[in-house]
Amino acid sequence: VKQFRWINPHVFVFVSVEAPAGEEPPVWVFEASSPGNLTRLGWSRQSLPAGERVAVTFNPIRDGSNAGLCRKVDLLDKNMELTCAGAVNAGEKANLP
């Protein structure tokens, strides 16, 4: 995890992805639900500290950029899963920064 933004209307997770040696790691942006909805799913503003190793299950956005709609986050070092289910209403356009 590079950055975790616990903000309204949607929470964002920024993840640096492993890259070949000598290359700058690409950063992916994942949009999740609101802080209130995620709190009911067990999240908190401390759920994803910078440096946390994660695997993200997501729906990619249509333009092919490094972004998507978060479905779940697996915390690899804690053997724990956080769901982002129901993140955005069907047909709603992503608010990616």
mmCIF file of N, CA, C and O in Angstrom:
data_model
loop_
_atom_site.group_PDB
_atom_site.id
_atom_site.type_symbol
_atom_site.label_atom_id
_atom_site.label_comp_id
_atom_site.label_asym_id
_atom_site.label_seq_id
_atom_site.Cartn_x
_atom_site.Cartn_y
_atom_site.Cartn_z
ATOM 1 N N VAL A 1 0.858 -1.176 0.000
ATOM 2 C CA VAL A 1 0.000 0.000 0.000
ATOM 3 C C VAL A 1 0.900 1.233 0.000
ATOM 4 O O VAL A 1 1.774 1.373 0.837
ATOM 5 N N LYS A 2 0.639 2.082 -0.973
ATOM 6 C CA LYS A 2 1.381 3.339 -1.034
ATOM 7 C C LYS A 2 0.655 4.411 -0.224
ATOM 8 O O LYS A 2 1.253 5.168 0.515
ATOM 9 N N GLN A 3 -0.696 4.463 -0.380
ATOM 10 C CA GLN A 3 -1.489 5.453 0.335
ATOM 11 C C GLN A 3 -2.902 4.913 0.512
ATOM 12 O O GLN A 3 -3.401 4.171 -0.338
ATOM 13 N N PHE A 4 -3.539 5.296 1.613
ATOM 14 C CA PHE A 4 -4.908 4.898 1.921
ATOM 15 C C PHE A 4 -5.660 6.166 2.282
ATOM 16 O O PHE A 4 -5.353 6.816 3.275
ATOM 17 N N ARG A 5 -6.623 6.559 1.445
ATOM 18 C CA ARG A 5 -7.390 7.782 1.683
ATOM 19 C C ARG A 5 -8.773 7.429 2.197
ATOM 20 O O ARG A 5 -9.628 6.965 1.455
ATOM 21 N N TRP A 6 -8.997 7.684 3.481
ATOM 22 C CA TRP A 6 -10.270 7.416 4.167
ATOM 23 C C TRP A 6 -11.089 8.700 4.100
ATOM 24 O O TRP A 6 -11.091 9.511 5.019
ATOM 25 N N ILE A 7 -11.748 8.936 2.950
ATOM 26 C CA ILE A 7 -12.467 10.185 2.717
ATOM 27 C C ILE A 7 -13.844 9.896 2.138
ATOM 28 O O ILE A 7 -14.090 8.841 1.583
ATOM 29 N N ASN A 8 -14.751 10.865 2.279
ATOM 30 C CA ASN A 8 -16.058 10.798 1.628
ATOM 31 C C ASN A 8 -15.944 11.413 0.247
ATOM 32 O O ASN A 8 -15.165 12.335 0.057
ATOM 33 N N PRO A 9 -16.697 10.982 -0.739
ATOM 34 C CA PRO A 9 -17.749 9.989 -0.641
ATOM 35 C C PRO A 9 -17.235 8.562 -0.767
ATOM 36 O O PRO A 9 -17.948 7.628 -0.427
ATOM 37 N N HIS A 10 -15.999 8.351 -1.282
ATOM 38 C CA HIS A 10 -15.456 7.001 -1.433
ATOM 39 C C HIS A 10 -14.022 6.945 -0.933
ATOM 40 O O HIS A 10 -13.263 7.892 -1.082
ATOM 41 N N VAL A 11 -13.662 5.805 -0.390
ATOM 42 C CA VAL A 11 -12.311 5.540 0.093
ATOM 43 C C VAL A 11 -11.455 5.095 -1.097
ATOM 44 O O VAL A 11 -11.941 4.417 -1.998
ATOM 45 N N PHE A 12 -10.170 5.481 -1.093
ATOM 46 C CA PHE A 12 -9.251 5.096 -2.167
ATOM 47 C C PHE A 12 -8.038 4.386 -1.598
ATOM 48 O O PHE A 12 -7.518 4.760 -0.556
ATOM 49 N N VAL A 13 -7.600 3.357 -2.314
ATOM 50 C CA VAL A 13 -6.401 2.604 -1.959
ATOM 51 C C VAL A 13 -5.425 2.743 -3.129
ATOM 52 O O VAL A 13 -5.768 2.413 -4.263
ATOM 53 N N PHE A 14 -4.231 3.247 -2.855
ATOM 54 C CA PHE A 14 -3.184 3.384 -3.858
ATOM 55 C C PHE A 14 -2.155 2.297 -3.592
ATOM 56 O O PHE A 14 -1.629 2.193 -2.477
ATOM 57 N N VAL A 15 -1.862 1.487 -4.608
ATOM 58 C CA VAL A 15 -0.969 0.345 -4.439
ATOM 59 C C VAL A 15 0.166 0.422 -5.452
ATOM 60 O O VAL A 15 -0.082 0.549 -6.654
ATOM 61 N N SER A 16 1.405 0.341 -4.965
ATOM 62 C CA SER A 16 2.579 0.226 -5.841
ATOM 63 C C SER A 16 2.727 -1.244 -6.199
ATOM 64 O O SER A 16 2.785 -2.097 -5.320
ATOM 65 N N VAL A 17 2.794 -1.523 -7.489
ATOM 66 C CA VAL A 17 2.877 -2.887 -7.981
ATOM 67 C C VAL A 17 4.329 -3.226 -8.277
ATOM 68 O O VAL A 17 5.092 -2.374 -8.739
ATOM 69 N N GLU A 18 4.717 -4.463 -8.001
ATOM 70 C CA GLU A 18 6.092 -4.880 -8.265
ATOM 71 C C GLU A 18 6.419 -4.689 -9.735
ATOM 72 O O GLU A 18 5.610 -4.971 -10.613
ATOM 73 N N ALA A 19 7.633 -4.211 -9.982
ATOM 74 C CA ALA A 19 8.095 -3.964 -11.353
ATOM 75 C C ALA A 19 9.442 -4.640 -11.550
ATOM 76 O O ALA A 19 10.157 -4.931 -10.582
ATOM 77 N N PRO A 20 9.811 -4.894 -12.803
ATOM 78 C CA PRO A 20 11.135 -5.458 -13.070
ATOM 79 C C PRO A 20 12.238 -4.552 -12.514
ATOM 80 O O PRO A 20 12.052 -3.337 -12.391
ATOM 81 N N ALA A 21 13.367 -5.133 -12.197
ATOM 82 C CA ALA A 21 14.486 -4.381 -11.633
ATOM 83 C C ALA A 21 14.825 -3.185 -12.512
ATOM 84 O O ALA A 21 14.868 -3.286 -13.733
ATOM 85 N N GLY A 22 15.022 -2.046 -11.879
ATOM 86 C CA GLY A 22 15.401 -0.834 -12.588
ATOM 87 C C GLY A 22 14.241 -0.012 -13.103
ATOM 88 O O GLY A 22 14.436 1.097 -13.583
ATOM 89 N N GLU A 23 13.036 -0.532 -13.013
ATOM 90 C CA GLU A 23 11.863 0.207 -13.479
ATOM 91 C C GLU A 23 11.090 0.770 -12.291
ATOM 92 O O GLU A 23 11.070 0.190 -11.217
ATOM 93 N N GLU A 24 10.456 1.916 -12.520
ATOM 94 C CA GLU A 24 9.620 2.539 -11.501
ATOM 95 C C GLU A 24 8.342 1.707 -11.342
ATOM 96 O O GLU A 24 7.684 1.384 -12.331
ATOM 97 N N PRO A 25 7.999 1.326 -10.104
ATOM 98 C CA PRO A 25 6.776 0.523 -9.924
ATOM 99 C C PRO A 25 5.530 1.343 -10.255
ATOM 100 O O PRO A 25 5.392 2.473 -9.791
ATOM 101 N N PRO A 26 4.632 0.781 -11.076
ATOM 102 C CA PRO A 26 3.400 1.515 -11.364
ATOM 103 C C PRO A 26 2.504 1.569 -10.121
ATOM 104 O O PRO A 26 2.537 0.675 -9.290
ATOM 105 N N VAL A 27 1.725 2.626 -10.023
ATOM 106 C CA VAL A 27 0.776 2.789 -8.925
ATOM 107 C C VAL A 27 -0.627 2.585 -9.479
ATOM 108 O O VAL A 27 -0.996 3.175 -10.491
ATOM 109 N N TRP A 28 -1.386 1.713 -8.827
ATOM 110 C CA TRP A 28 -2.773 1.465 -9.178
ATOM 111 C C TRP A 28 -3.656 2.150 -8.138
ATOM 112 O O TRP A 28 -3.306 2.211 -6.956
ATOM 113 N N VAL A 29 -4.824 2.634 -8.574
ATOM 114 C CA VAL A 29 -5.781 3.293 -7.693
ATOM 115 C C VAL A 29 -7.054 2.459 -7.669
ATOM 116 O O VAL A 29 -7.606 2.136 -8.723
ATOM 117 N N PHE A 30 -7.508 2.120 -6.461
ATOM 118 C CA PHE A 30 -8.721 1.330 -6.300
ATOM 119 C C PHE A 30 -9.732 2.122 -5.491
ATOM 120 O O PHE A 30 -9.426 2.598 -4.398
ATOM 121 N N GLU A 31 -10.937 2.243 -6.034
ATOM 122 C CA GLU A 31 -12.012 2.965 -5.371
ATOM 123 C C GLU A 31 -12.886 1.971 -4.613
ATOM 124 O O GLU A 31 -13.268 0.934 -5.150
ATOM 125 N N ALA A 32 -13.168 2.301 -3.359
ATOM 126 C CA ALA A 32 -14.030 1.454 -2.532
ATOM 127 C C ALA A 32 -15.274 2.252 -2.154
ATOM 128 O O ALA A 32 -15.518 3.324 -2.695
ATOM 129 N N SER A 33 -16.032 1.737 -1.237
ATOM 130 C CA SER A 33 -17.273 2.373 -0.795
ATOM 131 C C SER A 33 -16.961 3.555 0.125
ATOM 132 O O SER A 33 -15.816 3.955 0.285
ATOM 133 N N SER A 34 -17.978 4.077 0.753
ATOM 134 C CA SER A 34 -17.813 5.198 1.684
ATOM 135 C C SER A 34 -17.220 4.704 3.004
ATOM 136 O O SER A 34 -17.320 3.520 3.336
ATOM 137 N N PRO A 35 -16.640 5.619 3.785
ATOM 138 C CA PRO A 35 -16.135 5.214 5.103
ATOM 139 C C PRO A 35 -17.210 4.562 5.977
ATOM 140 O O PRO A 35 -16.936 3.579 6.659
ATOM 141 N N GLY A 36 -18.428 5.067 5.927
ATOM 142 C CA GLY A 36 -19.509 4.480 6.734
ATOM 143 C C GLY A 36 -19.816 3.049 6.339
ATOM 144 O O GLY A 36 -19.944 2.172 7.191
ATOM 145 N N ASN A 37 -19.924 2.805 5.036
ATOM 146 C CA ASN A 37 -20.188 1.438 4.576
ATOM 147 C C ASN A 37 -19.035 0.509 4.912
ATOM 148 O O ASN A 37 -19.242 -0.631 5.326
ATOM 149 N N LEU A 38 -17.807 0.977 4.726
ATOM 150 C CA LEU A 38 -16.648 0.126 5.016
ATOM 151 C C LEU A 38 -16.518 -0.150 6.515
ATOM 152 O O LEU A 38 -16.113 -1.244 6.909
ATOM 153 N N THR A 39 -16.891 0.809 7.350
ATOM 154 C CA THR A 39 -16.867 0.586 8.801
ATOM 155 C C THR A 39 -17.789 -0.577 9.163
ATOM 156 O O THR A 39 -17.431 -1.445 9.957
ATOM 157 N N ARG A 40 -18.956 -0.633 8.531
ATOM 158 C CA ARG A 40 -19.895 -1.733 8.791
ATOM 159 C C ARG A 40 -19.350 -3.072 8.291
ATOM 160 O O ARG A 40 -19.765 -4.131 8.752
ATOM 161 N N LEU A 41 -18.384 -3.034 7.356
ATOM 162 C CA LEU A 41 -17.757 -4.257 6.848
ATOM 163 C C LEU A 41 -16.485 -4.623 7.621
ATOM 164 O O LEU A 41 -15.790 -5.559 7.261
ATOM 165 N N GLY A 42 -16.153 -3.842 8.667
ATOM 166 C CA GLY A 42 -15.008 -4.163 9.500
ATOM 167 C C GLY A 42 -13.758 -3.333 9.254
ATOM 168 O O GLY A 42 -12.727 -3.563 9.864
ATOM 169 N N TRP A 43 -13.837 -2.361 8.354
ATOM 170 C CA TRP A 43 -12.687 -1.500 8.069
ATOM 171 C C TRP A 43 -12.581 -0.371 9.100
ATOM 172 O O TRP A 43 -13.542 -0.035 9.773
ATOM 173 N N SER A 44 -11.405 0.260 9.146
ATOM 174 C CA SER A 44 -11.204 1.506 9.887
ATOM 175 C C SER A 44 -10.172 2.330 9.117
ATOM 176 O O SER A 44 -9.554 1.841 8.162
ATOM 177 N N ARG A 45 -9.967 3.561 9.559
ATOM 178 C CA ARG A 45 -8.983 4.408 8.865
ATOM 179 C C ARG A 45 -7.554 3.869 9.026
ATOM 180 O O ARG A 45 -6.653 4.274 8.321
ATOM 181 N N GLN A 46 -7.350 2.916 9.934
ATOM 182 C CA GLN A 46 -6.036 2.302 10.125
ATOM 183 C C GLN A 46 -5.913 0.935 9.451
ATOM 184 O O GLN A 46 -4.909 0.242 9.623
ATOM 185 N N SER A 47 -6.895 0.529 8.672
ATOM 186 C CA SER A 47 -6.899 -0.817 8.085
ATOM 187 C C SER A 47 -5.746 -1.089 7.130
ATOM 188 O O SER A 47 -5.258 -2.215 7.069
ATOM 189 N N LEU A 48 -5.324 -0.089 6.381
ATOM 190 C CA LEU A 48 -4.286 -0.308 5.369
ATOM 191 C C LEU A 48 -3.163 0.719 5.502
ATOM 192 O O LEU A 48 -3.094 1.690 4.744
ATOM 193 N N PRO A 49 -2.252 0.510 6.444
ATOM 194 C CA PRO A 49 -1.140 1.451 6.587
ATOM 195 C C PRO A 49 -0.188 1.362 5.394
ATOM 196 O O PRO A 49 -0.081 0.320 4.747
ATOM 197 N N ALA A 50 0.486 2.461 5.115
ATOM 198 C CA ALA A 50 1.482 2.475 4.042
ATOM 199 C C ALA A 50 2.502 1.377 4.304
ATOM 200 O O ALA A 50 2.921 1.147 5.444
ATOM 201 N N GLY A 51 2.863 0.655 3.257
ATOM 202 C CA GLY A 51 3.826 -0.429 3.378
ATOM 203 C C GLY A 51 3.192 -1.802 3.534
ATOM 204 O O GLY A 51 3.875 -2.823 3.393
ATOM 205 N N GLU A 52 1.894 -1.840 3.830
ATOM 206 C CA GLU A 52 1.192 -3.125 3.974
ATOM 207 C C GLU A 52 1.225 -3.871 2.633
ATOM 208 O O GLU A 52 0.977 -3.289 1.588
ATOM 209 N N ARG A 53 1.541 -5.165 2.665
ATOM 210 C CA ARG A 53 1.522 -5.986 1.439
ATOM 211 C C ARG A 53 0.114 -6.511 1.236
ATOM 212 O O ARG A 53 -0.456 -7.124 2.140
ATOM 213 N N VAL A 54 -0.447 -6.244 0.049
ATOM 214 C CA VAL A 54 -1.822 -6.630 -0.227
ATOM 215 C C VAL A 54 -1.959 -7.243 -1.617
ATOM 216 O O VAL A 54 -1.111 -7.050 -2.491
ATOM 217 N N ALA A 55 -3.040 -7.975 -1.791
ATOM 218 C CA ALA A 55 -3.499 -8.426 -3.106
ATOM 219 C C ALA A 55 -4.924 -7.903 -3.230
ATOM 220 O O ALA A 55 -5.743 -8.104 -2.325
ATOM 221 N N VAL A 56 -5.212 -7.202 -4.319
ATOM 222 C CA VAL A 56 -6.514 -6.572 -4.492
ATOM 223 C C VAL A 56 -7.291 -7.280 -5.598
ATOM 224 O O VAL A 56 -6.769 -7.487 -6.692
ATOM 225 N N THR A 57 -8.525 -7.651 -5.292
ATOM 226 C CA THR A 57 -9.446 -8.174 -6.301
ATOM 227 C C THR A 57 -10.307 -6.993 -6.708
ATOM 228 O O THR A 57 -10.876 -6.305 -5.848
ATOM 229 N N PHE A 58 -10.398 -6.740 -8.020
ATOM 230 C CA PHE A 58 -11.072 -5.527 -8.476
ATOM 231 C C PHE A 58 -11.672 -5.719 -9.861
ATOM 232 O O PHE A 58 -11.330 -6.651 -10.580
ATOM 233 N N ASN A 59 -12.566 -4.803 -10.198
ATOM 234 C CA ASN A 59 -13.094 -4.696 -11.552
ATOM 235 C C ASN A 59 -12.342 -3.544 -12.212
ATOM 236 O O ASN A 59 -12.398 -2.416 -11.710
ATOM 237 N N PRO A 60 -11.647 -3.803 -13.323
ATOM 238 C CA PRO A 60 -10.890 -2.725 -13.968
ATOM 239 C C PRO A 60 -11.820 -1.689 -14.598
ATOM 240 O O PRO A 60 -12.953 -2.011 -14.974
ATOM 241 N N ILE A 61 -11.329 -0.460 -14.701
ATOM 242 C CA ILE A 61 -12.132 0.545 -15.387
ATOM 243 C C ILE A 61 -11.944 0.377 -16.886
ATOM 244 O O ILE A 61 -10.963 -0.209 -17.349
ATOM 245 N N ARG A 62 -12.882 0.861 -17.643
ATOM 246 C CA ARG A 62 -12.942 0.576 -19.072
ATOM 247 C C ARG A 62 -11.849 1.226 -19.902
ATOM 248 O O ARG A 62 -11.527 0.736 -20.977
ATOM 249 N N ASP A 63 -11.289 2.340 -19.445
ATOM 250 C CA ASP A 63 -10.301 3.016 -20.291
ATOM 251 C C ASP A 63 -8.921 2.361 -20.246
ATOM 252 O O ASP A 63 -7.997 2.793 -20.920
ATOM 253 N N GLY A 64 -8.766 1.304 -19.436
ATOM 254 C CA GLY A 64 -7.519 0.555 -19.402
ATOM 255 C C GLY A 64 -6.426 1.155 -18.530
ATOM 256 O O GLY A 64 -5.323 0.613 -18.470
ATOM 257 N N SER A 65 -6.704 2.255 -17.842
ATOM 258 C CA SER A 65 -5.684 2.841 -16.967
ATOM 259 C C SER A 65 -5.519 1.992 -15.708
ATOM 260 O O SER A 65 -6.287 1.072 -15.452
ATOM 261 N N ASN A 66 -4.509 2.297 -14.932
ATOM 262 C CA ASN A 66 -4.186 1.533 -13.724
ATOM 263 C C ASN A 66 -5.142 1.900 -12.586
ATOM 264 O O ASN A 66 -4.760 2.537 -11.618
ATOM 265 N N ALA A 67 -6.388 1.462 -12.711
ATOM 266 C CA ALA A 67 -7.399 1.796 -11.716
ATOM 267 C C ALA A 67 -8.529 0.778 -11.784
ATOM 268 O O ALA A 67 -8.667 0.052 -12.763
ATOM 269 N N GLY A 68 -9.319 0.759 -10.709
ATOM 270 C CA GLY A 68 -10.445 -0.158 -10.710
ATOM 271 C C GLY A 68 -11.326 0.000 -9.491
ATOM 272 O O GLY A 68 -11.026 0.751 -8.565
ATOM 273 N N LEU A 69 -12.410 -0.736 -9.504
ATOM 274 C CA LEU A 69 -13.377 -0.767 -8.423
ATOM 275 C C LEU A 69 -13.008 -1.913 -7.491
ATOM 276 O O LEU A 69 -12.995 -3.074 -7.893
ATOM 277 N N CYS A 70 -12.685 -1.592 -6.263
ATOM 278 C CA CYS A 70 -12.244 -2.592 -5.285
ATOM 279 C C CYS A 70 -13.365 -3.559 -4.943
ATOM 280 O O CYS A 70 -14.494 -3.161 -4.680
ATOM 281 N N ARG A 71 -13.048 -4.855 -4.922
ATOM 282 C CA ARG A 71 -13.985 -5.892 -4.489
ATOM 283 C C ARG A 71 -13.548 -6.510 -3.166
ATOM 284 O O ARG A 71 -14.358 -6.759 -2.295
ATOM 285 N N LYS A 72 -12.232 -6.776 -3.029
ATOM 286 C CA LYS A 72 -11.711 -7.251 -1.734
ATOM 287 C C LYS A 72 -10.214 -6.996 -1.689
ATOM 288 O O LYS A 72 -9.549 -6.868 -2.715
ATOM 289 N N VAL A 73 -9.704 -6.907 -0.465
ATOM 290 C CA VAL A 73 -8.283 -6.704 -0.231
ATOM 291 C C VAL A 73 -7.806 -7.812 0.696
ATOM 292 O O VAL A 73 -8.355 -7.994 1.787
ATOM 293 N N ASP A 74 -6.806 -8.555 0.261
ATOM 294 C CA ASP A 74 -6.175 -9.573 1.098
ATOM 295 C C ASP A 74 -4.915 -8.974 1.696
ATOM 296 O O ASP A 74 -4.032 -8.521 0.966
ATOM 297 N N LEU A 75 -4.834 -8.950 3.027
ATOM 298 C CA LEU A 75 -3.640 -8.487 3.719
ATOM 299 C C LEU A 75 -2.709 -9.679 3.826
ATOM 300 O O LEU A 75 -2.954 -10.600 4.608
ATOM 301 N N LEU A 76 -1.670 -9.692 3.028
ATOM 302 C CA LEU A 76 -0.834 -10.880 2.860
ATOM 303 C C LEU A 76 -0.060 -11.264 4.119
ATOM 304 O O LEU A 76 0.092 -12.444 4.400
ATOM 305 N N ASP A 77 0.429 -10.291 4.869
ATOM 306 C CA ASP A 77 1.223 -10.604 6.057
ATOM 307 C C ASP A 77 0.365 -10.936 7.275
ATOM 308 O O ASP A 77 0.865 -11.450 8.268
ATOM 309 N N LYS A 78 -0.923 -10.646 7.208
ATOM 310 C CA LYS A 78 -1.821 -10.887 8.345
ATOM 311 C C LYS A 78 -2.805 -12.014 8.077
ATOM 312 O O LYS A 78 -3.647 -12.308 8.914
ATOM 313 N N ASN A 79 -2.741 -12.607 6.872
ATOM 314 C CA ASN A 79 -3.669 -13.665 6.486
ATOM 315 C C ASN A 79 -5.108 -13.253 6.798
ATOM 316 O O ASN A 79 -5.851 -13.951 7.477
ATOM 317 N N MET A 80 -5.473 -12.068 6.284
ATOM 318 C CA MET A 80 -6.767 -11.471 6.581
ATOM 319 C C MET A 80 -7.358 -10.900 5.296
ATOM 320 O O MET A 80 -6.628 -10.487 4.407
ATOM 321 N N GLU A 81 -8.677 -10.890 5.209
ATOM 322 C CA GLU A 81 -9.368 -10.387 4.017
ATOM 323 C C GLU A 81 -10.366 -9.312 4.427
ATOM 324 O O GLU A 81 -11.091 -9.471 5.401
ATOM 325 N N LEU A 82 -10.371 -8.196 3.680
ATOM 326 C CA LEU A 82 -11.357 -7.140 3.869
ATOM 327 C C LEU A 82 -12.163 -7.030 2.584
ATOM 328 O O LEU A 82 -11.592 -6.918 1.503
ATOM 329 N N THR A 83 -13.478 -7.065 2.686
ATOM 330 C CA THR A 83 -14.305 -6.981 1.491
ATOM 331 C C THR A 83 -14.712 -5.541 1.210
ATOM 332 O O THR A 83 -14.882 -4.751 2.121
ATOM 333 N N CYS A 84 -14.812 -5.218 -0.061
ATOM 334 C CA CYS A 84 -15.268 -3.899 -0.510
ATOM 335 C C CYS A 84 -16.584 -4.045 -1.254
ATOM 336 O O CYS A 84 -16.963 -3.188 -2.026
ATOM 337 N N ALA A 85 -17.261 -5.183 -1.106
ATOM 338 C CA ALA A 85 -18.460 -5.517 -1.879
ATOM 339 C C ALA A 85 -19.472 -4.385 -1.845
ATOM 340 O O ALA A 85 -19.647 -3.724 -0.835
ATOM 341 N N GLY A 86 -20.136 -4.207 -2.978
ATOM 342 C CA GLY A 86 -21.143 -3.150 -3.073
ATOM 343 C C GLY A 86 -20.536 -1.774 -3.057
ATOM 344 O O GLY A 86 -21.143 -0.826 -2.610
ATOM 345 N N ALA A 87 -19.309 -1.670 -3.575
ATOM 346 C CA ALA A 87 -18.562 -0.423 -3.466
ATOM 347 C C ALA A 87 -19.237 0.768 -4.129
ATOM 348 O O ALA A 87 -19.307 1.840 -3.559
ATOM 349 N N VAL A 88 -19.741 0.605 -5.337
ATOM 350 C CA VAL A 88 -20.357 1.709 -6.067
ATOM 351 C C VAL A 88 -21.618 1.183 -6.730
ATOM 352 O O VAL A 88 -21.655 0.050 -7.199
ATOM 353 N N ASN A 89 -22.666 1.972 -6.779
ATOM 354 C CA ASN A 89 -23.913 1.545 -7.403
ATOM 355 C C ASN A 89 -23.705 1.236 -8.883
ATOM 356 O O ASN A 89 -22.908 1.889 -9.545
ATOM 357 N N ALA A 90 -24.440 0.282 -9.394
ATOM 358 C CA ALA A 90 -24.353 -0.088 -10.803
ATOM 359 C C ALA A 90 -24.622 1.133 -11.664
ATOM 360 O O ALA A 90 -25.548 1.897 -11.427
ATOM 361 N N GLY A 91 -23.787 1.345 -12.654
ATOM 362 C CA GLY A 91 -23.949 2.456 -13.570
ATOM 363 C C GLY A 91 -23.343 3.748 -13.092
ATOM 364 O O GLY A 91 -23.272 4.718 -13.831
ATOM 365 N N GLU A 92 -22.869 3.819 -11.850
ATOM 366 C CA GLU A 92 -22.255 5.031 -11.333
ATOM 367 C C GLU A 92 -20.838 5.149 -11.868
ATOM 368 O O GLU A 92 -20.083 4.183 -11.901
ATOM 369 N N LYS A 93 -20.464 6.328 -12.295
ATOM 370 C CA LYS A 93 -19.127 6.559 -12.825
ATOM 371 C C LYS A 93 -18.127 6.654 -11.676
ATOM 372 O O LYS A 93 -18.392 7.251 -10.648
ATOM 373 N N ALA A 94 -16.948 6.064 -11.868
ATOM 374 C CA ALA A 94 -15.901 6.108 -10.838
ATOM 375 C C ALA A 94 -15.448 7.549 -10.605
ATOM 376 O O ALA A 94 -15.425 8.356 -11.525
ATOM 377 N N ASN A 95 -15.069 7.857 -9.370
ATOM 378 C CA ASN A 95 -14.592 9.198 -8.987
ATOM 379 C C ASN A 95 -13.086 9.193 -8.816
ATOM 380 O O ASN A 95 -12.571 9.813 -7.899
ATOM 381 N N LEU A 96 -12.371 8.497 -9.639
ATOM 382 C CA LEU A 96 -10.940 8.342 -9.430
ATOM 383 C C LEU A 96 -10.216 9.673 -9.473
ATOM 384 O O LEU A 96 -10.487 10.504 -10.338
ATOM 385 N N PRO A 97 -9.288 9.877 -8.510
ATOM 386 C CA PRO A 97 -8.555 11.151 -8.447
ATOM 387 C C PRO A 97 -7.558 11.281 -9.578
ATOM 388 O O PRO A 97 -7.137 10.366 -10.185
#
